mmCIF file with all atom_site columns, C-alpha atoms in Angstrom:
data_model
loop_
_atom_site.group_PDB
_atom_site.id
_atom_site.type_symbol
_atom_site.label_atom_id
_atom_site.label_alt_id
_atom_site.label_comp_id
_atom_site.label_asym_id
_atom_site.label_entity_id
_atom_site.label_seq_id
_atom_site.pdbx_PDB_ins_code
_atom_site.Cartn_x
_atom_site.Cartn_y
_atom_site.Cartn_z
_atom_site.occupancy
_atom_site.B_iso_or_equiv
_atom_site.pdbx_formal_charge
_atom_site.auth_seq_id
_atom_site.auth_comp_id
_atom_site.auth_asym_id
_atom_site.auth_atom_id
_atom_site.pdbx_PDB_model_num
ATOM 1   C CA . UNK B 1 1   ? -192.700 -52.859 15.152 1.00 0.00 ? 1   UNK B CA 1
ATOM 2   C CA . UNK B 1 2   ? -194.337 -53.016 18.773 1.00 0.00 ? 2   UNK B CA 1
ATOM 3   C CA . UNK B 1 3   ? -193.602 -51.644 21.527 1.00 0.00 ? 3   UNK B CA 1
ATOM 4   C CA . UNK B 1 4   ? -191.335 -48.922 22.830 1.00 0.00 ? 4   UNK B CA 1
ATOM 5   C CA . UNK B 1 5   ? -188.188 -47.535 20.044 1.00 0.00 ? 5   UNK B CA 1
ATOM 6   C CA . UNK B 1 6   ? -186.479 -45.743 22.877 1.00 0.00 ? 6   UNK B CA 1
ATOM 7   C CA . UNK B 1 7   ? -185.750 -47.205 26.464 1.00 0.00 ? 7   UNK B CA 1
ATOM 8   C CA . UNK B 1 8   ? -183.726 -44.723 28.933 1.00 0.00 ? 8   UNK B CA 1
ATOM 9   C CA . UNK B 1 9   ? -182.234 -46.636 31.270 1.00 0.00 ? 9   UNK B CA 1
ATOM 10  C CA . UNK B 1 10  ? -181.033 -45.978 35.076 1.00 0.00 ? 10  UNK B CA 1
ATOM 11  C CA . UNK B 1 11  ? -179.909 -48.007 38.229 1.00 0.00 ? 11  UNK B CA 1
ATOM 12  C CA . UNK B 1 12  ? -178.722 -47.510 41.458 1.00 0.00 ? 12  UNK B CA 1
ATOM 13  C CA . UNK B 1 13  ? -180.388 -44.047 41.848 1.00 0.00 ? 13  UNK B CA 1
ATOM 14  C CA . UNK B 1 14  ? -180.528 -44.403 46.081 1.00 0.00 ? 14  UNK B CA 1
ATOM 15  C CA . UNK B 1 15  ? -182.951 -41.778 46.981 1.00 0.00 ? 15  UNK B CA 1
ATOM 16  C CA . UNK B 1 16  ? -183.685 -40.018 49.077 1.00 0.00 ? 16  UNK B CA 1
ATOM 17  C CA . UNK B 1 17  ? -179.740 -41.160 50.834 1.00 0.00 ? 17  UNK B CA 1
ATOM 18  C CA . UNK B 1 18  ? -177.845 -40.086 47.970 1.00 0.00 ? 18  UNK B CA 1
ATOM 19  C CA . UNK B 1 19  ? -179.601 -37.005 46.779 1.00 0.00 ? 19  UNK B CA 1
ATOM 20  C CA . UNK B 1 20  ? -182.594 -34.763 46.945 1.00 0.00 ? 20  UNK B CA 1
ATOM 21  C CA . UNK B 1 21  ? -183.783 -36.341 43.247 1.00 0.00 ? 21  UNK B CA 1
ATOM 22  C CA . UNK B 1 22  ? -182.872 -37.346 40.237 1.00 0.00 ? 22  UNK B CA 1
ATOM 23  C CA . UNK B 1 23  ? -180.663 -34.608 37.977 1.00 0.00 ? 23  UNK B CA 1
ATOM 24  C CA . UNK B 1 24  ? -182.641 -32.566 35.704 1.00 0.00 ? 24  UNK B CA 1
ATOM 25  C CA . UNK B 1 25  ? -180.715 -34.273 32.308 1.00 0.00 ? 25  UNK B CA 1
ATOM 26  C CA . UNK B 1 26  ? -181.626 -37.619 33.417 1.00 0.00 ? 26  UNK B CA 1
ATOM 27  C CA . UNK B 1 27  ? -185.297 -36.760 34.339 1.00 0.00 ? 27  UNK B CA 1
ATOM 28  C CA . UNK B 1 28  ? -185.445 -35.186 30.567 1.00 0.00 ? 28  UNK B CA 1
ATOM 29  C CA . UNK B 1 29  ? -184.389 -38.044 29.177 1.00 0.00 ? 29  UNK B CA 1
ATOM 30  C CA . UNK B 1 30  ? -186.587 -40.004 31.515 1.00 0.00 ? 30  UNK B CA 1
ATOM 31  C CA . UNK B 1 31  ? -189.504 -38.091 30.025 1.00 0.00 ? 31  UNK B CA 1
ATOM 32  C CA . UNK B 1 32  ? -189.003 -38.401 26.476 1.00 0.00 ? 32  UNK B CA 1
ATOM 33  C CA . UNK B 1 33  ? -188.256 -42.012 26.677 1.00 0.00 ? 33  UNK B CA 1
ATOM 34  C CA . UNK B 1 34  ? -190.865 -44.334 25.775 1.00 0.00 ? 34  UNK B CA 1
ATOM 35  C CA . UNK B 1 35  ? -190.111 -46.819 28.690 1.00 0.00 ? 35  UNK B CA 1
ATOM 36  C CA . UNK B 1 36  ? -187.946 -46.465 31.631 1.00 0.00 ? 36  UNK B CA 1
ATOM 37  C CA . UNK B 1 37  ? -186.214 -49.226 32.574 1.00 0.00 ? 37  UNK B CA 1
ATOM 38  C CA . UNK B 1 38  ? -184.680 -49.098 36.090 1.00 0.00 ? 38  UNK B CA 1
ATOM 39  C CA . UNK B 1 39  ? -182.442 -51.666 37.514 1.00 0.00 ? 39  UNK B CA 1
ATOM 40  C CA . UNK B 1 40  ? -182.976 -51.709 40.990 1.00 0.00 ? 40  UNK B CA 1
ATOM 41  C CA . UNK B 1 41  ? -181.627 -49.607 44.413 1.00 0.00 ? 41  UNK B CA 1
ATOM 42  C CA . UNK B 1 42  ? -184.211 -46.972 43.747 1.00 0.00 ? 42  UNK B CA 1
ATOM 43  C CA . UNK B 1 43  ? -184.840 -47.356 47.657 1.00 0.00 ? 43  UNK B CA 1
ATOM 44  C CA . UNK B 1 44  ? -187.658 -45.677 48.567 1.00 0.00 ? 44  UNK B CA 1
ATOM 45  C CA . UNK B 1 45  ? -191.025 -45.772 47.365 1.00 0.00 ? 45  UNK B CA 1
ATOM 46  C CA . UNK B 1 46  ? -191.055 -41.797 46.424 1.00 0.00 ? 46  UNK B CA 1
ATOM 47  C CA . UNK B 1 47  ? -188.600 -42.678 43.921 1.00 0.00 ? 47  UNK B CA 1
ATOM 48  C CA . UNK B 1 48  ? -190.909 -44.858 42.579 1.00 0.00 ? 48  UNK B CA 1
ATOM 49  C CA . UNK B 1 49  ? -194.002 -43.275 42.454 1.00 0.00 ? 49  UNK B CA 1
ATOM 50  C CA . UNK B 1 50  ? -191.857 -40.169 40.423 1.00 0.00 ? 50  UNK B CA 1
ATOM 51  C CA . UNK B 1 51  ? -190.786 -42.916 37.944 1.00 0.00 ? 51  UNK B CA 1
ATOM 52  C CA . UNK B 1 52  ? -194.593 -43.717 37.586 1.00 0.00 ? 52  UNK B CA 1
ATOM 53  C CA . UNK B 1 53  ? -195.669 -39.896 36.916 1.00 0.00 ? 53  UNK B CA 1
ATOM 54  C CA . UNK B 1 54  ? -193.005 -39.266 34.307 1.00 0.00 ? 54  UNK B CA 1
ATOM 55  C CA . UNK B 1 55  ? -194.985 -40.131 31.535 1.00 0.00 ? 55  UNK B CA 1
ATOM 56  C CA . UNK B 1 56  ? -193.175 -43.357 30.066 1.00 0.00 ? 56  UNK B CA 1
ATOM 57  C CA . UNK B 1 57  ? -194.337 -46.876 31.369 1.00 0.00 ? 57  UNK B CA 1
ATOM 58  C CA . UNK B 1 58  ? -191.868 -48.517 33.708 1.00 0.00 ? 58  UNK B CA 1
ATOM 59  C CA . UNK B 1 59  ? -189.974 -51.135 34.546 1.00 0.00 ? 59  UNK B CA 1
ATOM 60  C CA . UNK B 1 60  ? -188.606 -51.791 37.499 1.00 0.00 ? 60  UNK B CA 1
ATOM 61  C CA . UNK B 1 61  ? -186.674 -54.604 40.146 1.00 0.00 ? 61  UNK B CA 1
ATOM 62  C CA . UNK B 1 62  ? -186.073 -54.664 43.539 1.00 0.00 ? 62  UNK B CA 1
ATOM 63  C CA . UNK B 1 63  ? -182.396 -54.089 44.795 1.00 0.00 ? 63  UNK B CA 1
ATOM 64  C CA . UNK B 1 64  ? -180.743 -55.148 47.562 1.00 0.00 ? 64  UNK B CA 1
ATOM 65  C CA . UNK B 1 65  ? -181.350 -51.690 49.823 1.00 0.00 ? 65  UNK B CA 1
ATOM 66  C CA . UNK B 1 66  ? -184.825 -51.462 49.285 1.00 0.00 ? 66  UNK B CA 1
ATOM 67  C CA . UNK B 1 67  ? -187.800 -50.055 51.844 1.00 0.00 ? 67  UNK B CA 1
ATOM 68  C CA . UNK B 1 68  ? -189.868 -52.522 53.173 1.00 0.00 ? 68  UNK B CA 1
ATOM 69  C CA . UNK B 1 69  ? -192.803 -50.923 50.808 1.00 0.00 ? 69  UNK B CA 1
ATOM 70  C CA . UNK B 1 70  ? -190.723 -50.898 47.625 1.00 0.00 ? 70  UNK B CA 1
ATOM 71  C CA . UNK B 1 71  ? -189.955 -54.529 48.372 1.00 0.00 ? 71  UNK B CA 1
ATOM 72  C CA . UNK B 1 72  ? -193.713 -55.632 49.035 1.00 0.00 ? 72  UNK B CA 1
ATOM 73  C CA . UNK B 1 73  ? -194.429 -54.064 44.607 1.00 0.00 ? 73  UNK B CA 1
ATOM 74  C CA . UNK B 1 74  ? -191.314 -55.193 42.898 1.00 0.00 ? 74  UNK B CA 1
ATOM 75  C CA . UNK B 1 75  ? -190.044 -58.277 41.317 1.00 0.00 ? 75  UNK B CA 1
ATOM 76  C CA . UNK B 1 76  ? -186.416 -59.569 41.848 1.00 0.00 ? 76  UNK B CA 1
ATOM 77  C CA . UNK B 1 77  ? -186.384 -59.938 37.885 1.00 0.00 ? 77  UNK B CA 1
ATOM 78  C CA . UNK B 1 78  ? -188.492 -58.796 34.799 1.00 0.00 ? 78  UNK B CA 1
ATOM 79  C CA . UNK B 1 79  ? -188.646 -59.040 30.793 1.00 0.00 ? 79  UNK B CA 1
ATOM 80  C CA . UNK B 1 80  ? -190.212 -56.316 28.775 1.00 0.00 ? 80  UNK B CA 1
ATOM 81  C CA . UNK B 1 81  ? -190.897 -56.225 25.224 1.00 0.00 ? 81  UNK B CA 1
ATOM 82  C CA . UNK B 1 82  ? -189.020 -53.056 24.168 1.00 0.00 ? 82  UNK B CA 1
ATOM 83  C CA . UNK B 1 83  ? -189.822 -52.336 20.116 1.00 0.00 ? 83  UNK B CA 1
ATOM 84  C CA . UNK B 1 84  ? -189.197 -55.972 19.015 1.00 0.00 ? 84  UNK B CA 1
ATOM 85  C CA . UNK B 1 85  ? -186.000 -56.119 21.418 1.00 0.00 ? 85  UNK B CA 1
ATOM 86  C CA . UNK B 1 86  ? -187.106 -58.547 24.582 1.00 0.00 ? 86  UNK B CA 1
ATOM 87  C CA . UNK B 1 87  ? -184.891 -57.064 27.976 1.00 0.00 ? 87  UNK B CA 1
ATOM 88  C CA . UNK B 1 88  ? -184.491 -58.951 30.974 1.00 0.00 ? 88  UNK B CA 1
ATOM 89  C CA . UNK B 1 89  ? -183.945 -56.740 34.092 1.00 0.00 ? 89  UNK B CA 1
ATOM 90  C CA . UNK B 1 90  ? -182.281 -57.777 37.551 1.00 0.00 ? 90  UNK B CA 1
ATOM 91  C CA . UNK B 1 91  ? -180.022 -55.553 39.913 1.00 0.00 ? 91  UNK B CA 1
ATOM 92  C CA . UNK B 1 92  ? -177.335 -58.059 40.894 1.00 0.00 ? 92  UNK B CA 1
ATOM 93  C CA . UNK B 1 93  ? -175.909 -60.228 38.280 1.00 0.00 ? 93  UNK B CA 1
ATOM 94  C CA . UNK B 1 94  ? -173.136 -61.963 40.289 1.00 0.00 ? 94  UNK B CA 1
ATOM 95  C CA . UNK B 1 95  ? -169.299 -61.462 39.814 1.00 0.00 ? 95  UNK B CA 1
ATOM 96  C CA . UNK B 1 96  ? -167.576 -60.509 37.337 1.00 0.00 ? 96  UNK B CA 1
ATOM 97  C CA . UNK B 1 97  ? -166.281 -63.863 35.562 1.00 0.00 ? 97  UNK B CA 1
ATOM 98  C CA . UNK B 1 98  ? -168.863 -65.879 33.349 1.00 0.00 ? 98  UNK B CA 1
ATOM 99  C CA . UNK B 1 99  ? -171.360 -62.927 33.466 1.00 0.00 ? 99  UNK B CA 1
ATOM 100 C CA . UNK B 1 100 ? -172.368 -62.592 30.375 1.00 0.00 ? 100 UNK B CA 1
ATOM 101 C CA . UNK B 1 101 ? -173.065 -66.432 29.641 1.00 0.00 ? 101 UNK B CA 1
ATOM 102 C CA . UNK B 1 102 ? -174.946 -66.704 33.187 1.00 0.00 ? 102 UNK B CA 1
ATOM 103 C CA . UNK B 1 103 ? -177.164 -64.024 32.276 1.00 0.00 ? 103 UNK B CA 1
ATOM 104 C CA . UNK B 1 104 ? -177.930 -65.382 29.062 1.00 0.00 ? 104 UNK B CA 1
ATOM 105 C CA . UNK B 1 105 ? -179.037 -68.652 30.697 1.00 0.00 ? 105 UNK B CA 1
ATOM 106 C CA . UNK B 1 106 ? -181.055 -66.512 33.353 1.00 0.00 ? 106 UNK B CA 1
ATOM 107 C CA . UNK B 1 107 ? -182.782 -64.933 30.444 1.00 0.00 ? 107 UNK B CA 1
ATOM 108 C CA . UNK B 1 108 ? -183.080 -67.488 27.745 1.00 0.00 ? 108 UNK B CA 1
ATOM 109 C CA . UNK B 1 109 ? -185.983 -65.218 25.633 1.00 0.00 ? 109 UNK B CA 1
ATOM 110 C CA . UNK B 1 110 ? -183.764 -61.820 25.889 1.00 0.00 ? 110 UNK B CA 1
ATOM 111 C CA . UNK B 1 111 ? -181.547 -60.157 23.435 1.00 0.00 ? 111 UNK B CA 1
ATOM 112 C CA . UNK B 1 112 ? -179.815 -57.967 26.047 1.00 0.00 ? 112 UNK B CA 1
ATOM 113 C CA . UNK B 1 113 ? -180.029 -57.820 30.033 1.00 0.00 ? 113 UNK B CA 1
ATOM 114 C CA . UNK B 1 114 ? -179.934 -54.756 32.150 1.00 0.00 ? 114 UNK B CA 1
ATOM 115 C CA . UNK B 1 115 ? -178.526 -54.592 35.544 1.00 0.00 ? 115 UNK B CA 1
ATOM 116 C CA . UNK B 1 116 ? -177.028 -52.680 38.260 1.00 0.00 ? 116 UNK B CA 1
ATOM 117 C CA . UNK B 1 117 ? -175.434 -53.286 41.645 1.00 0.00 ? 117 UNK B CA 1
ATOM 118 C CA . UNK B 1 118 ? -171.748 -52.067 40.782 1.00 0.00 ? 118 UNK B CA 1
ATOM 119 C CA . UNK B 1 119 ? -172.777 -48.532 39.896 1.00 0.00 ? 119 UNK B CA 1
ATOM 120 C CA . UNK B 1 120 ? -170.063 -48.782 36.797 1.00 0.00 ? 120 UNK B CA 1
ATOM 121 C CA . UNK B 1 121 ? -171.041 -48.568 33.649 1.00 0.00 ? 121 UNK B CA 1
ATOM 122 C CA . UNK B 1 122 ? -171.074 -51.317 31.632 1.00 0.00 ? 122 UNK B CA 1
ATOM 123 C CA . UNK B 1 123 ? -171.494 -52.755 27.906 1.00 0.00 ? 123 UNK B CA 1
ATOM 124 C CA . UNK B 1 124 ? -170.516 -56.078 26.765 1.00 0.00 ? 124 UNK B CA 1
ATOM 125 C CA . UNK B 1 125 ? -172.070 -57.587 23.987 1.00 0.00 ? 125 UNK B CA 1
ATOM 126 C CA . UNK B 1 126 ? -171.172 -61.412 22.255 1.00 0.00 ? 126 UNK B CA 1
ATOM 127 C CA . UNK B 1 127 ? -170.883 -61.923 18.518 1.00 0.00 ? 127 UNK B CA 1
ATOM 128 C CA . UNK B 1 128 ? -174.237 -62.562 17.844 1.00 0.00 ? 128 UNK B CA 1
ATOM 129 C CA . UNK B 1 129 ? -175.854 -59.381 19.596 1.00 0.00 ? 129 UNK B CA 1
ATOM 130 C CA . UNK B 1 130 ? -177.131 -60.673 22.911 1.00 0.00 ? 130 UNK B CA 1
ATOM 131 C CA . UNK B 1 131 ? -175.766 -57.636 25.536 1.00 0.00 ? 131 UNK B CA 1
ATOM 132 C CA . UNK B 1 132 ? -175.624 -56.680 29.177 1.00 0.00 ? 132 UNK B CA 1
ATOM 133 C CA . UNK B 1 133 ? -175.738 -52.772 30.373 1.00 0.00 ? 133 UNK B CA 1
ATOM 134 C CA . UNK B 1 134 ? -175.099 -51.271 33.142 1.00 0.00 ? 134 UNK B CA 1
ATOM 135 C CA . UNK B 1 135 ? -176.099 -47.841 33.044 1.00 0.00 ? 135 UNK B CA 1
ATOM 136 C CA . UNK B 1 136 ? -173.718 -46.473 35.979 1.00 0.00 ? 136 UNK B CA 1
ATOM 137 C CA . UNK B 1 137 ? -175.847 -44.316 38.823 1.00 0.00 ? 137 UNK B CA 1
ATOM 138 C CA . UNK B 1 138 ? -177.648 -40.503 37.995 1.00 0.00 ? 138 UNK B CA 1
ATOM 139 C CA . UNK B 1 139 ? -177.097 -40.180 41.510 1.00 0.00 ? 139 UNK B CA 1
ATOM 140 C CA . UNK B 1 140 ? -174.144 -42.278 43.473 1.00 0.00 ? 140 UNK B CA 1
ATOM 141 C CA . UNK B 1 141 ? -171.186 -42.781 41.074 1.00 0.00 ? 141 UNK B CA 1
ATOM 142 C CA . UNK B 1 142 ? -169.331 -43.984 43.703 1.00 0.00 ? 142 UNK B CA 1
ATOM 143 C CA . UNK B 1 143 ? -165.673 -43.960 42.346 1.00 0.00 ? 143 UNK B CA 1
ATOM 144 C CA . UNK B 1 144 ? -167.210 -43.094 38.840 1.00 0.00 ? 144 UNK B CA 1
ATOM 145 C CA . UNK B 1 145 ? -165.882 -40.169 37.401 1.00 0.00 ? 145 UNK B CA 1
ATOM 146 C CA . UNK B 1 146 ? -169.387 -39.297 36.104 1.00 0.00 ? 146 UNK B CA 1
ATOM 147 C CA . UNK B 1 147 ? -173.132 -39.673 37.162 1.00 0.00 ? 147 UNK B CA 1
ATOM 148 C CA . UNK B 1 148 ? -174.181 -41.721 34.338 1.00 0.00 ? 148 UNK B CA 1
ATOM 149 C CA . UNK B 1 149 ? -177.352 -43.217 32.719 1.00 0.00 ? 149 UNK B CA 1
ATOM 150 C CA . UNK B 1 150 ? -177.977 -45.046 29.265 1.00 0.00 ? 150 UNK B CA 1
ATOM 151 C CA . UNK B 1 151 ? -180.208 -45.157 26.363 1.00 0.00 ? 151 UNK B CA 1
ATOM 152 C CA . UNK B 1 152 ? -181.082 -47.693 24.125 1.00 0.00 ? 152 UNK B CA 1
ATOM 153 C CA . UNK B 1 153 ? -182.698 -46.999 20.768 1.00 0.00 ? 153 UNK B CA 1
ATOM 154 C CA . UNK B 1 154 ? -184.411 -50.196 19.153 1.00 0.00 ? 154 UNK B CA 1
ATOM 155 C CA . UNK B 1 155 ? -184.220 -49.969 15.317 1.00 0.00 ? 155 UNK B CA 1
ATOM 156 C CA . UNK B 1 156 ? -185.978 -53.129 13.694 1.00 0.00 ? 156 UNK B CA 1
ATOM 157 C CA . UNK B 1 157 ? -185.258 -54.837 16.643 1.00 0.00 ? 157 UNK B CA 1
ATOM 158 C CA . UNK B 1 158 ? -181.685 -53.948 17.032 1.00 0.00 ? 158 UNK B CA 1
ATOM 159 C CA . UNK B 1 159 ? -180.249 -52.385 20.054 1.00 0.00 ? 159 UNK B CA 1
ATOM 160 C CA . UNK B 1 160 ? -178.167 -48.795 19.376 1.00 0.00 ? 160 UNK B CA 1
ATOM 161 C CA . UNK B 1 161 ? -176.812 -48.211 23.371 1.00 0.00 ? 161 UNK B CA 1
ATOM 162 C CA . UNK B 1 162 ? -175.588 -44.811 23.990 1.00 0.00 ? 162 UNK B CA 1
ATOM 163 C CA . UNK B 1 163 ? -174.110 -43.447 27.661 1.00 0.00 ? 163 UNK B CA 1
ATOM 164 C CA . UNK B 1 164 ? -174.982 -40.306 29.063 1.00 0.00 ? 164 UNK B CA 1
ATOM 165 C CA . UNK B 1 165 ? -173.172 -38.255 31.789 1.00 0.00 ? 165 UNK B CA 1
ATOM 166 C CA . UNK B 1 166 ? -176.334 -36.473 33.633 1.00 0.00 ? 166 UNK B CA 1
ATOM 167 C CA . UNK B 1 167 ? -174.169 -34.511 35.665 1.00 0.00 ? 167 UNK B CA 1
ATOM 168 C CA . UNK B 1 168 ? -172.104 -31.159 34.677 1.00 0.00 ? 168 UNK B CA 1
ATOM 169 C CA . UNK B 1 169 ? -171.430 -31.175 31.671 1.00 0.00 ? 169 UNK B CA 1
ATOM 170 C CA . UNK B 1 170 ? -174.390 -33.121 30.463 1.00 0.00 ? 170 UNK B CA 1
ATOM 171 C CA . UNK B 1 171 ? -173.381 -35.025 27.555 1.00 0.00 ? 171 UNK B CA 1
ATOM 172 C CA . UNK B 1 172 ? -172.306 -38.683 25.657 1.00 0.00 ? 172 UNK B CA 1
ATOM 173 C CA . UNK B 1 173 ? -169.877 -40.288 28.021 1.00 0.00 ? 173 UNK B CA 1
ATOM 174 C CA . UNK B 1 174 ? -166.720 -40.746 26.617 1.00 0.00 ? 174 UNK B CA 1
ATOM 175 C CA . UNK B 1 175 ? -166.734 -44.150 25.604 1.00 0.00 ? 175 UNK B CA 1
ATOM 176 C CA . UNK B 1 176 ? -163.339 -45.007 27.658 1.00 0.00 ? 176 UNK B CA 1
ATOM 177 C CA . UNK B 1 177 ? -165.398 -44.831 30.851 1.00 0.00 ? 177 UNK B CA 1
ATOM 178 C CA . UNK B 1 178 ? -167.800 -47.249 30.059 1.00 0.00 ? 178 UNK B CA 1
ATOM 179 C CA . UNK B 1 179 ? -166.388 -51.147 30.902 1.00 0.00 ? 179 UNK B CA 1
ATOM 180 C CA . UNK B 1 180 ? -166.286 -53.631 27.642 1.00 0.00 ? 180 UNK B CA 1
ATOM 181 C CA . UNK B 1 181 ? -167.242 -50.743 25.121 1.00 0.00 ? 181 UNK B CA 1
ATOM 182 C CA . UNK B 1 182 ? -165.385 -50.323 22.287 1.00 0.00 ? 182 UNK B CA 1
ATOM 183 C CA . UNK B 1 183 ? -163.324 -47.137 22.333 1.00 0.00 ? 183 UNK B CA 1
#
């Protein structure tokens, strides 16, 4: 097997505007990961440069609320090799309606594609295993219950996708809150 077995996975984080950091369950899980995969809106290029000295490689996007800098050192879209599981990464995948095939297309070499942009979390997976995630936001939840972020374990190649709330009480999300899980 190459490559990372265990990708944490976060979007939409805003810093510094929505917080002083990143909570402390998320930057654990951050740090035991072995790649970090965020999906764009980190914002600022502190945010990025902590991502960096976690540990874990990363992988990152540009949003759509991005500083100047952060915008000048990230791509709009990116594929990573994560333990035999190929991700594609982008922060706005478009409405609602056809998602899941459009992606697909976008990302012809993936088995799943991470994204962000809506701040809700999201799982959705067709019959033959190709999925798109949307971890939620550690930091914004917007009209999210929960600050959320997700983790993917890659056994042989397969992707195990589990939500976290990184807020009080840390924990699995229950699976209700998460759009297109079963549950």
């Amino acid at each position: 097997m190459s490559g990372p077995r265990r990708v944490a996975v976060i979007a939409d984080t805003h810093l510094p505007r929505r917080g002083s950091g990143l909570p402390p369950a998320c930057l654990a899980r951050l740090r035991a990961a072995d790649l970090i995969v965020h999906a764009g809106d980190l914002s600022d290029m502190a945010t990025l440069m902590l991502l960096r000295t976690l540990g874990p490689p990363v992988v990152t996007v540009r949003g759509n609320v991005e500083e100047r800098a952060v915008l000048g050192v990230l791509p709009e879209t990116a594929t990573v090799d994560a333990g035999g599981l190929v991700l594609g990464v982008v922060h706005d995948a478009g409405p609602e309606r056809g998602r899941l095939l459009r992606l697909r297309r976008r990302f012809p070499e993936a088995g799943g594609v991470v994204f962000g942009h809506s701040h809700i979390p999201l799982h959705e997976a067709a019959e033959d295993g190709f999925f798109i995630l949307n971890p939620g936001s550690p930091t914004d939840r917007r009209r999210q219950p929960r600050h959320t972020m997700a983790e993917i374990a890659v056994v042989d190649g397969r992707p195990e996708v589990t939500f976290l709330a990184v807020d009080e009480p840390v924990g699995p999300l229950d699976p209700s809150l998460v759009r297109g899980a079963p549950g």
